[in-house]
Coordinates of C-alpha atoms in Angstrom, one line a residue:
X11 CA 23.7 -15.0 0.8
X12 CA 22.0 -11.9 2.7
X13 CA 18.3 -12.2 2.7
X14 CA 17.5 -9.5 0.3
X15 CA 15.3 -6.8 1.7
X16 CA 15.2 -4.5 -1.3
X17 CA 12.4 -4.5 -4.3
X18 CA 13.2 -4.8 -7.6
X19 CA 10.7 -4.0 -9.8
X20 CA 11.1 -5.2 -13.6
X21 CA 10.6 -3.0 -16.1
X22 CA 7.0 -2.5 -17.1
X23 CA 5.8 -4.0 -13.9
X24 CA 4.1 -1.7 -11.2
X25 CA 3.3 -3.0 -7.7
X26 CA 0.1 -3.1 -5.3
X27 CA -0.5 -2.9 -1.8
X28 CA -0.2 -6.0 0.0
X29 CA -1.7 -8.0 2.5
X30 CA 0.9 -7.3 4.8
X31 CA 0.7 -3.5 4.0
X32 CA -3.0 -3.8 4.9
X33 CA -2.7 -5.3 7.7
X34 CA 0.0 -2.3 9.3
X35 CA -2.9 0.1 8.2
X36 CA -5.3 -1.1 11.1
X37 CA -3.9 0.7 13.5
X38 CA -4.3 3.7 11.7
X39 CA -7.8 3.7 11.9
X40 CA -7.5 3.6 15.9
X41 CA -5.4 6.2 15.3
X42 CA -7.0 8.4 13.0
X43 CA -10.0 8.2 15.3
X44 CA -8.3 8.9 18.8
X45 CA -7.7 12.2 17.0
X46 CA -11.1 12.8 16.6
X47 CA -12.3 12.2 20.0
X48 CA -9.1 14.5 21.0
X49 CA -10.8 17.1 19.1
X50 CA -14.2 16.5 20.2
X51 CA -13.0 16.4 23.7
X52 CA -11.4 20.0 23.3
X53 CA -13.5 22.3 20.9
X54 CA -11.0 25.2 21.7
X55 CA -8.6 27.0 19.2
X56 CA -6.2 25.1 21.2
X57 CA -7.5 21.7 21.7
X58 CA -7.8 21.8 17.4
X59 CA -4.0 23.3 17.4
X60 CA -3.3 20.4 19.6
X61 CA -5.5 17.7 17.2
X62 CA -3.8 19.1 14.2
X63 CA -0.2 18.6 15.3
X64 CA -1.2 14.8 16.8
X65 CA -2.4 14.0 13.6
X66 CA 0.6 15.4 11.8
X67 CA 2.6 13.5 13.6
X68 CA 0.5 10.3 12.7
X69 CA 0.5 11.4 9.4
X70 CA 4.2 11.9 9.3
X71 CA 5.0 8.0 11.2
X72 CA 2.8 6.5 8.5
X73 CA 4.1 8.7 5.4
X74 CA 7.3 7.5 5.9
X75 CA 6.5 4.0 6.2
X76 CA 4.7 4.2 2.7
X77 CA 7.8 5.6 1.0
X78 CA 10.3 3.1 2.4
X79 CA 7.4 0.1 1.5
X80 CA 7.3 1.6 -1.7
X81 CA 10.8 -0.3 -2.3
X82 CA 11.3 -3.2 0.4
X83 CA 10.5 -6.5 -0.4
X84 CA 7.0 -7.6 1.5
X85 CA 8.6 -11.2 0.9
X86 CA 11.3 -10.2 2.9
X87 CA 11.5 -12.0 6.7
X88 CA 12.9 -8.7 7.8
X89 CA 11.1 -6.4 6.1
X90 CA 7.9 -8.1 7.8
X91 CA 9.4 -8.0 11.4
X92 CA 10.4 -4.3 10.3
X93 CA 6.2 -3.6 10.1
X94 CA 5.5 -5.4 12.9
X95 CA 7.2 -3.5 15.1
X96 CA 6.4 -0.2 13.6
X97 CA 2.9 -1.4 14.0
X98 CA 3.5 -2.1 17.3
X99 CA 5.0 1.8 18.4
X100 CA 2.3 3.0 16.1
X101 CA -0.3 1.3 18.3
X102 CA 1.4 2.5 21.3
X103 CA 1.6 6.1 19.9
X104 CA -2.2 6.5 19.4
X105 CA -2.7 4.8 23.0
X106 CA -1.4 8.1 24.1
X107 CA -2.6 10.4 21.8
X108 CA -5.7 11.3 24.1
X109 CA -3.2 12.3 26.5
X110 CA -0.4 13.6 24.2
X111 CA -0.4 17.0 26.1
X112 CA -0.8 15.4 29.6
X113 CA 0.5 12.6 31.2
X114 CA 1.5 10.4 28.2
X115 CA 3.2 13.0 26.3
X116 CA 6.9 10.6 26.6
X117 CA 5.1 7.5 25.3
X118 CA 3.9 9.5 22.7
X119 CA 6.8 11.0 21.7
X120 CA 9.0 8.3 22.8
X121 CA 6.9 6.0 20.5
X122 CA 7.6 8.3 17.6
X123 CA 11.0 8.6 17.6
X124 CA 11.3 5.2 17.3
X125 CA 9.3 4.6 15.2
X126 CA 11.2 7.1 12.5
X127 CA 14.5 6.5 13.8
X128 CA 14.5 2.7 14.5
X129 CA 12.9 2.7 10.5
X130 CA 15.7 4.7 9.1
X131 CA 18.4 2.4 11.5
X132 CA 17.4 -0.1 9.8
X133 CA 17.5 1.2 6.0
X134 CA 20.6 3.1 6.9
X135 CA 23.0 -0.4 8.2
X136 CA 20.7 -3.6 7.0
X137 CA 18.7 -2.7 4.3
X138 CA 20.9 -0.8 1.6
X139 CA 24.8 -1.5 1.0
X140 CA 27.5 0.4 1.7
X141 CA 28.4 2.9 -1.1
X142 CA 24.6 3.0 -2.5
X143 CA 22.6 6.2 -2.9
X144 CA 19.8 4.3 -0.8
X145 CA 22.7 4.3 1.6
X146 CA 23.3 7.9 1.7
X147 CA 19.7 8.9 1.2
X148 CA 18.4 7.0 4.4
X149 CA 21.3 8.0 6.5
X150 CA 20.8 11.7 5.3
X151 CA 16.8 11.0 6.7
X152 CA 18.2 9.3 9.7
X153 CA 20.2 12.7 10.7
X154 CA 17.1 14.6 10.0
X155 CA 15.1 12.1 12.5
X156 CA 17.5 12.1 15.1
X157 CA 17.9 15.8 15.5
X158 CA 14.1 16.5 15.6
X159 CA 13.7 13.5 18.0
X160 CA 15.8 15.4 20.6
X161 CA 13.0 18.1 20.9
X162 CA 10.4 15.1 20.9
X163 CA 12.0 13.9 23.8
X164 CA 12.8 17.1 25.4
X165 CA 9.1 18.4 24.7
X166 CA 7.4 15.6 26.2
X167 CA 10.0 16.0 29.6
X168 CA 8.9 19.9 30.1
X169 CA 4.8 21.4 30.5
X170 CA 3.0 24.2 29.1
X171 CA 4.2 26.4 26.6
X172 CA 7.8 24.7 26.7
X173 CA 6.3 21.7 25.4
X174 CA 4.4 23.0 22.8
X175 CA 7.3 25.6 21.3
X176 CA 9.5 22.1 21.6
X177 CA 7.5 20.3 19.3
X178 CA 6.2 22.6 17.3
X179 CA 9.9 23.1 16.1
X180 CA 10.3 19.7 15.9
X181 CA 7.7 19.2 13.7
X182 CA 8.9 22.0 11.5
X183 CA 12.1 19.9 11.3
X184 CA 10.6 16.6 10.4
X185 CA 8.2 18.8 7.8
X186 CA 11.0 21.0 6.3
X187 CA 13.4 17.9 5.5
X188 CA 11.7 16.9 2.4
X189 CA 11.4 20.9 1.3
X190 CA 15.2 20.8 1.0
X191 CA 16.0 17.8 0.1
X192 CA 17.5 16.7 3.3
X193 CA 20.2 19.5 3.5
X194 CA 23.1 18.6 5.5
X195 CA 26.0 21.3 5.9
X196 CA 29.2 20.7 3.5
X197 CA 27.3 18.2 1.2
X198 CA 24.3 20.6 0.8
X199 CA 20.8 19.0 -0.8
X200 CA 20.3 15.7 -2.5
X201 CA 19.5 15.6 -6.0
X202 CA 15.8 14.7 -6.1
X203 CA 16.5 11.8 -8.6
X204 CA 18.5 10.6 -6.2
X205 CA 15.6 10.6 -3.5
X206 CA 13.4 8.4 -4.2
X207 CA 12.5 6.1 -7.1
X208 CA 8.1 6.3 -6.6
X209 CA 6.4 3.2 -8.3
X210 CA 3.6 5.0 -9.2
X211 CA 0.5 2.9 -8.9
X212 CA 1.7 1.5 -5.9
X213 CA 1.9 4.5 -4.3
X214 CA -0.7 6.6 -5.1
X215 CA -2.9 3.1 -4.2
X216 CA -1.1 3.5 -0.8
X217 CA -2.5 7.3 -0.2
X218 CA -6.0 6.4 -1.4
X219 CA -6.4 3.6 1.0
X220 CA -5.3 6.0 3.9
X221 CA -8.5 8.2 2.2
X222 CA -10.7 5.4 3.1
X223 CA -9.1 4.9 6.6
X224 CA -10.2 8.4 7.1
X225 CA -13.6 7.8 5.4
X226 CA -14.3 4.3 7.1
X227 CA -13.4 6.2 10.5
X228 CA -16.1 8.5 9.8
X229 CA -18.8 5.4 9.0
X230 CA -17.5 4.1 12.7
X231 CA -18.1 7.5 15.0
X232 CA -21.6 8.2 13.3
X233 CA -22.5 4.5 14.0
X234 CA -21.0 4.2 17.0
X235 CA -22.4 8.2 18.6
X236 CA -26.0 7.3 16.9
X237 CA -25.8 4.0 18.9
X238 CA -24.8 5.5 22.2
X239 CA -28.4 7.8 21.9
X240 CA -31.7 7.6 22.0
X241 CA -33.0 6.8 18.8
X242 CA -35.5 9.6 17.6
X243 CA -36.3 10.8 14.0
X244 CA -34.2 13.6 14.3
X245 CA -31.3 11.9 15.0
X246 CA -32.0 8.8 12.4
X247 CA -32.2 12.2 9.7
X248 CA -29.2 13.2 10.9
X249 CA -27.5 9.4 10.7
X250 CA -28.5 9.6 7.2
X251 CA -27.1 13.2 6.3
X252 CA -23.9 12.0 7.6
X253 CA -23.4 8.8 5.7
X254 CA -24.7 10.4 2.7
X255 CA -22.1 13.4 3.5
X256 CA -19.6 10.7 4.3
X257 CA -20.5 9.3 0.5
X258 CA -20.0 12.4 -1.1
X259 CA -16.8 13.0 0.0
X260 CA -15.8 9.6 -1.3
X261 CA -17.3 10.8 -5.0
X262 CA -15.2 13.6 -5.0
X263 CA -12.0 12.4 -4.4
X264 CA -12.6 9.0 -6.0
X265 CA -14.6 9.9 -9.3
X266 CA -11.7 12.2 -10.7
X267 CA -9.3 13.5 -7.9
X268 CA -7.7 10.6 -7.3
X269 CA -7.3 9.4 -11.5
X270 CA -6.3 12.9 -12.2
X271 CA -3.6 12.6 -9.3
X272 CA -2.2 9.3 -10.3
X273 CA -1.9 9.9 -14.0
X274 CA -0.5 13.3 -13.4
X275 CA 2.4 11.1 -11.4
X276 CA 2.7 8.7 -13.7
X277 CA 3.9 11.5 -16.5
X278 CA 5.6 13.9 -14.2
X279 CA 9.0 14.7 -15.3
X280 CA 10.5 14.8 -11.9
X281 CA 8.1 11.9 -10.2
X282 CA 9.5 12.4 -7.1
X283 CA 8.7 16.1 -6.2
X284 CA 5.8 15.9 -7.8
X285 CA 5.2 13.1 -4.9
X286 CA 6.2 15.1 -1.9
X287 CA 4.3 17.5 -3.0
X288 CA 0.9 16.3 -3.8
X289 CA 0.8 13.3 -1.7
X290 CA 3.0 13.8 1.4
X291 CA 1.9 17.4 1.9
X292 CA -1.5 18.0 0.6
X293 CA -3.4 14.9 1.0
X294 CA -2.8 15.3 4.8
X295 CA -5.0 18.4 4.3
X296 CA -7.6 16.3 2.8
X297 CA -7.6 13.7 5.3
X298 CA -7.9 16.4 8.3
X299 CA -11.0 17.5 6.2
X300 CA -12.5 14.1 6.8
X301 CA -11.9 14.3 10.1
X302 CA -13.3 17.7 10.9
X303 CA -16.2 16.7 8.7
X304 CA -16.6 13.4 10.9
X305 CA -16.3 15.5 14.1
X306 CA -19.4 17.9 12.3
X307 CA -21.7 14.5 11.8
X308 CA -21.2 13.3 15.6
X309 CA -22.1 16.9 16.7
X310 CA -25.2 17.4 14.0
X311 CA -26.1 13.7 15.7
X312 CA -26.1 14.6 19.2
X313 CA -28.1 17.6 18.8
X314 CA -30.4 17.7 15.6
X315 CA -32.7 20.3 16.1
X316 CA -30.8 22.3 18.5
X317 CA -28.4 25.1 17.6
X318 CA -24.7 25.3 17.8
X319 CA -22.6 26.9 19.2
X320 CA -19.6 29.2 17.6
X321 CA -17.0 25.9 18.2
X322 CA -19.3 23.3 17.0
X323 CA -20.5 25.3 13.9
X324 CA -16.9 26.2 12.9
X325 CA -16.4 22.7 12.9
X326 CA -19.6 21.3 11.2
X327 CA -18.8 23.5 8.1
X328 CA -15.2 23.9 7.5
X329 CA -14.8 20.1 7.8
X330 CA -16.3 20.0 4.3
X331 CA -14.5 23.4 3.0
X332 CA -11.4 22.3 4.1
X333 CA -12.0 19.1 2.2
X334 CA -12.8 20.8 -1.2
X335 CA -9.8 23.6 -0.3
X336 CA -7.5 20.8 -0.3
X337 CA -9.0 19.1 -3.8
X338 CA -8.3 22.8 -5.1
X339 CA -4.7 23.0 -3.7
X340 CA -3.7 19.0 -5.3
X341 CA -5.4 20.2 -8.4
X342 CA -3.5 23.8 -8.7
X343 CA -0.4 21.5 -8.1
X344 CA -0.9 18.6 -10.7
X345 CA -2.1 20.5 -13.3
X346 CA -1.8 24.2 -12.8
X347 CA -5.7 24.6 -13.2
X348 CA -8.0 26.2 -10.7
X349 CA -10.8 23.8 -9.9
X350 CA -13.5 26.7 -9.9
X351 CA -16.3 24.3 -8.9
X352 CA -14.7 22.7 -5.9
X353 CA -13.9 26.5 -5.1
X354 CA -17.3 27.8 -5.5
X355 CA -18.0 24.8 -3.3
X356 CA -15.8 25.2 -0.9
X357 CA -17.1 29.1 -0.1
X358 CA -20.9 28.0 0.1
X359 CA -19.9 26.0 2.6
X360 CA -18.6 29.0 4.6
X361 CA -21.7 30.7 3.9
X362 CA -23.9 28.4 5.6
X363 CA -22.1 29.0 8.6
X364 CA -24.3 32.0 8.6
X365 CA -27.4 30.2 8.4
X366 CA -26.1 28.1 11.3
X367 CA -26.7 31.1 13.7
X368 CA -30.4 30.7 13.8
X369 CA -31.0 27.1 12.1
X370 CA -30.4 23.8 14.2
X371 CA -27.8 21.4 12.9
X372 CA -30.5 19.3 10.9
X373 CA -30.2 22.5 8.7
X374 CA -26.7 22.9 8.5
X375 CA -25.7 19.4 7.7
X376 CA -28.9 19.2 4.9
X377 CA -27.1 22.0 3.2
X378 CA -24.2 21.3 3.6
X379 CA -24.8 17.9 1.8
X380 CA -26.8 19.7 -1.1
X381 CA -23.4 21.8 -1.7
X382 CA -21.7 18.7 -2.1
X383 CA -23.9 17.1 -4.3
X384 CA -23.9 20.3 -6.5
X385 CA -20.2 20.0 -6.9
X386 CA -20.8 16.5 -7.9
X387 CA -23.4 17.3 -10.4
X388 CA -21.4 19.9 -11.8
X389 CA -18.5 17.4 -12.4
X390 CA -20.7 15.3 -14.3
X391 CA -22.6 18.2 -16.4
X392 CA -19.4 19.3 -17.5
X393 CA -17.9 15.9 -18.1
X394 CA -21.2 15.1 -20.5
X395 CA -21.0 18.1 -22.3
X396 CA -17.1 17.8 -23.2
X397 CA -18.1 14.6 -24.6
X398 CA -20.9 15.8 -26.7
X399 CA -18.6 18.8 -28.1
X400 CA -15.8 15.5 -29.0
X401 CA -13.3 18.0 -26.4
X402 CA -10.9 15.3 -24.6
X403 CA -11.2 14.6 -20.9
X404 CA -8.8 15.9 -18.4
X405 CA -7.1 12.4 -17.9
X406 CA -7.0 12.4 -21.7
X407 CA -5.2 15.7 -21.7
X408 CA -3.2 14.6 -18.9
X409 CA -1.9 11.3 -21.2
X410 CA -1.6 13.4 -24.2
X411 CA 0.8 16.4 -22.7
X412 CA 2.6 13.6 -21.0

C-alpha cells in the first residue's frame, strides 16, 4: 500500500503546528531579515518598492506551504523530504534576496519557481489521486504557478525596467489566483468549498507563529545594531524604546487580534474565503509593519539624539501606522467593525512625523511608543467597563452570532 501523504483529521479533532513545521520556519527568519537589511541598504521609494515585492514573494513561497501543510501528513516520509527541500530553495531564495535586483536575480527567481511549482508537482501526481477535487485543485494551482514562473524566469534574464514590469506582472499573477478562484478558460472558477478544507486552529496557529518570526527578527537587528556601536546612554534609551516598542506590538495583535481572528474563522460560513482573505492577504500587511517598525528601531539606535532625515523618518513612523492600518483592515474584514482606537492610533503616529522635523529620534521613538501604549490602555479601559455594565465581550459576540 502507497505511503499515505494526506491528513485526515477526525471529527472534533483540530491540529497543531509541529516540530517539523517549526523547524521549516527557521529559514524564514533569515529571510524575513535579509529583507530588512535590503531596505536599510536602499532608503529610496525604490529600494522600499523593491523590499516590498522581495518580501511578497517570501510571503507568497511560505503561504503556500502553510495551506498545503495544513492537510499533509507530518508523519508522512514524503511529506518530510517535501519540507526539506522547500526549506532548502527557501534558504537559497533569501541568499539572494540582497541581490534580487542585481546579480542573483535567477537564483532568486529560479529558487522560487521551484519552490511553488516543484510543491504543486508534487500535490498534483503523488500526493492526491486521480479523479479527487485535491487533484484538480492542485493542478488548477500548478497552471497558475507555471504561467507566472515564465515571467520569473524571463525577469531575472533581462535588467532595468524590463525586470521589474516582468515581475511585477508576475506577481500580480501569483496574487490574483486566489481572488478568482483559480480561473482557468472553459472550466471557469473553482467553487471555494472545493478549495480548500482550513483546520482552523492549525492554521491560524501557523500565521501567528510567522507574527513572531517577524517580531523575534526585530529582538535580533536591535541586539545585533546596538552591539555593533558604541554603547552610550543614548543609545541604551533607545535599545530600550525599541524592545519595549517591539513588546507592544506583540500586545496588540496577541491580546485580542489574533483571538478575535481565529474565532471569527472558526464560525465563518465560507471558512475558506474568509482564510484568503484575512490571513493570506492582510496579515502580510502586518508583518511588513514589523518590519518597517524594525528598520525604524535600528535607525532611532544609530542615531539617538540626531535628527532624521525625510527617508529615515518616513520609516521610523509608518512602521507602527502601517502595523495598526493593517489590525484595522483584519478587523473591518472579520467582523465588519471599524477599530476606531487602532485608527486613532494609527493617525498619531503620522502626526509625530511632524515633530520628527525638529526632534532627534530619541523623541520620535518615545512617542511613538506612548501611542502604542494608549491604544493598549484603551483596549483594556474598554474591556473593564463592558464587563462592569454585564455587556458581552467581542469573542463572546463572535461565539454567540456564530
Amino acid at each position: 500500500m502507497p505511503e499515505r501523504t494526506s491528513l485526515r483529521r477526525e471529527a472534533g479533532v483540530e491540529q497543531h503546528a509541529t516540530t517539523l513545521e517549526l523547524f521549516y520556519d527557521l529559514v524564514f527568519v533569515f529571510a524575513v531579515t535579509q529583507v530588512s537589511h535590503l531596505l536599510l541598504g536602499h532608503l529610496t521609494w525604490e529600494g522600499a518598492g523593491q523590499a516590498a515585492m522581495v518580501l511578497l514573494v517570501v510571503w507568497w513561497s511560505w503561504n503556500y506551504t502553510t495551506w498545503v501543510t495544513n492537510e499533509l501528513d507530518p508523519e508522512s516520509i514524503v511529506v518530510r523530504l517535501l519540507l526539506i527541500a522547500l526549506m532548502l530553495g527557501s534558504l537559497l531564495m533569501a541568499i539572494a534576496i540582497p541581490e534580487a535586483f542585481g546579480d542573483r536575480a535567477l537564483l532568486f527567481a529560479g529558487s522560487y519557481v521551484a519552490i511553488q511549482v516543484g510543491r504543486h508537482l508534487f500535490l498534483t501526481f503523488v500526493a492526491a489521486e486521480r479523479g479527487t477535487i485535491e487533484r484538480l485543485r492542485a493542478a488548477r494551482i500548478l497552471t497558475w504557478f507555471v504561467a507566472a514562473g515564465a515571467l520569473w524566469i524571463a525577469g531575472a534574464l533581462v535588467d532595468g525596467t524590463g525586470r521589474t514590469a516582468l515581475w511585477l506582472a508576475a506577481l500580480a499573477i501569483d496574487y490574483g489566483g486566489p481572488l478568482v478562484t483559480f480561473w482557468v478558460p472553459v472550466r471557469g472558477p473553482m467553487a471555494s468549498h472545493g478549495w480548500w478544507n482550513v483546520g482552523t486552529e492549525h492554521f491560524a496557529e501557523r500565521f501567528q507563529l510567522f507574527i513572531i518570526i517577524a517580531l523575534g527578527e526585530s529582538i535580533v537587528i536591535t541586539g545585533a545594531t546596538t552591539a555593533d556601536l558604541d554603547l552610550t546612554a543614548a543609545r541604551v534609551a533607545g535599545l530600550g524604546l525599541a524592545f519595549l516598542a517591539t513588546a507592544a506590538l506583540w500586545w496588540l495583535y496577541f491580546n485580542l487580534v489574533a483571538a478575535v481572528a481565529q474565532r471569527r474563522l472558526a464560525e465563518a460560513a465560507d471558512r475558506t474565503l474568509m482564510a484568503r482573505d484575512a490571513y493570506t492577504y492582510l496579515h502580510v500587511v502586518i508583518v511588513a509593519g514589523i518590519l518597517l517598525s524594525a528598520v525604524g528601531d535600528e535607525l532611532v539606535i544609530a542615531h539617538p539624539t540626531e535628527e532624521l532625515g525625510d527617508a529615515e523618518l518616513i520609516a521610523v513612523v509608518c512602521g507602527p501606522a502601517l502595523y495598526l492600518l493593517a489590525h484595522v483592515a483584519l478587523r473591518l474584514r472579520m467582523t465588519g467593525a471599524l477599530s476606531h482606537r487602532r485608527l486613532a492610533g494609527a493617525v498619531a503616529c503620522l502626526a509625530v512625523g511632524a515633530i520628527g522635523t525638529f526632534a532627534p529620534a530619541l523623541v520620535i521613538a518615545a512617542l511613538l511608543l506612548g501611542v502604542l501604549v494608549a491604544v493598549i490602555v484603551g483596549d483594556q479601559v474598554a474591556a473593564q467597563r463592558r464587563r462592569r455594565r454585564g455587556e458581552p465581550s467581542l469573542l463572546e459576540r463572535i461565539a454567540t452570532a456564530g
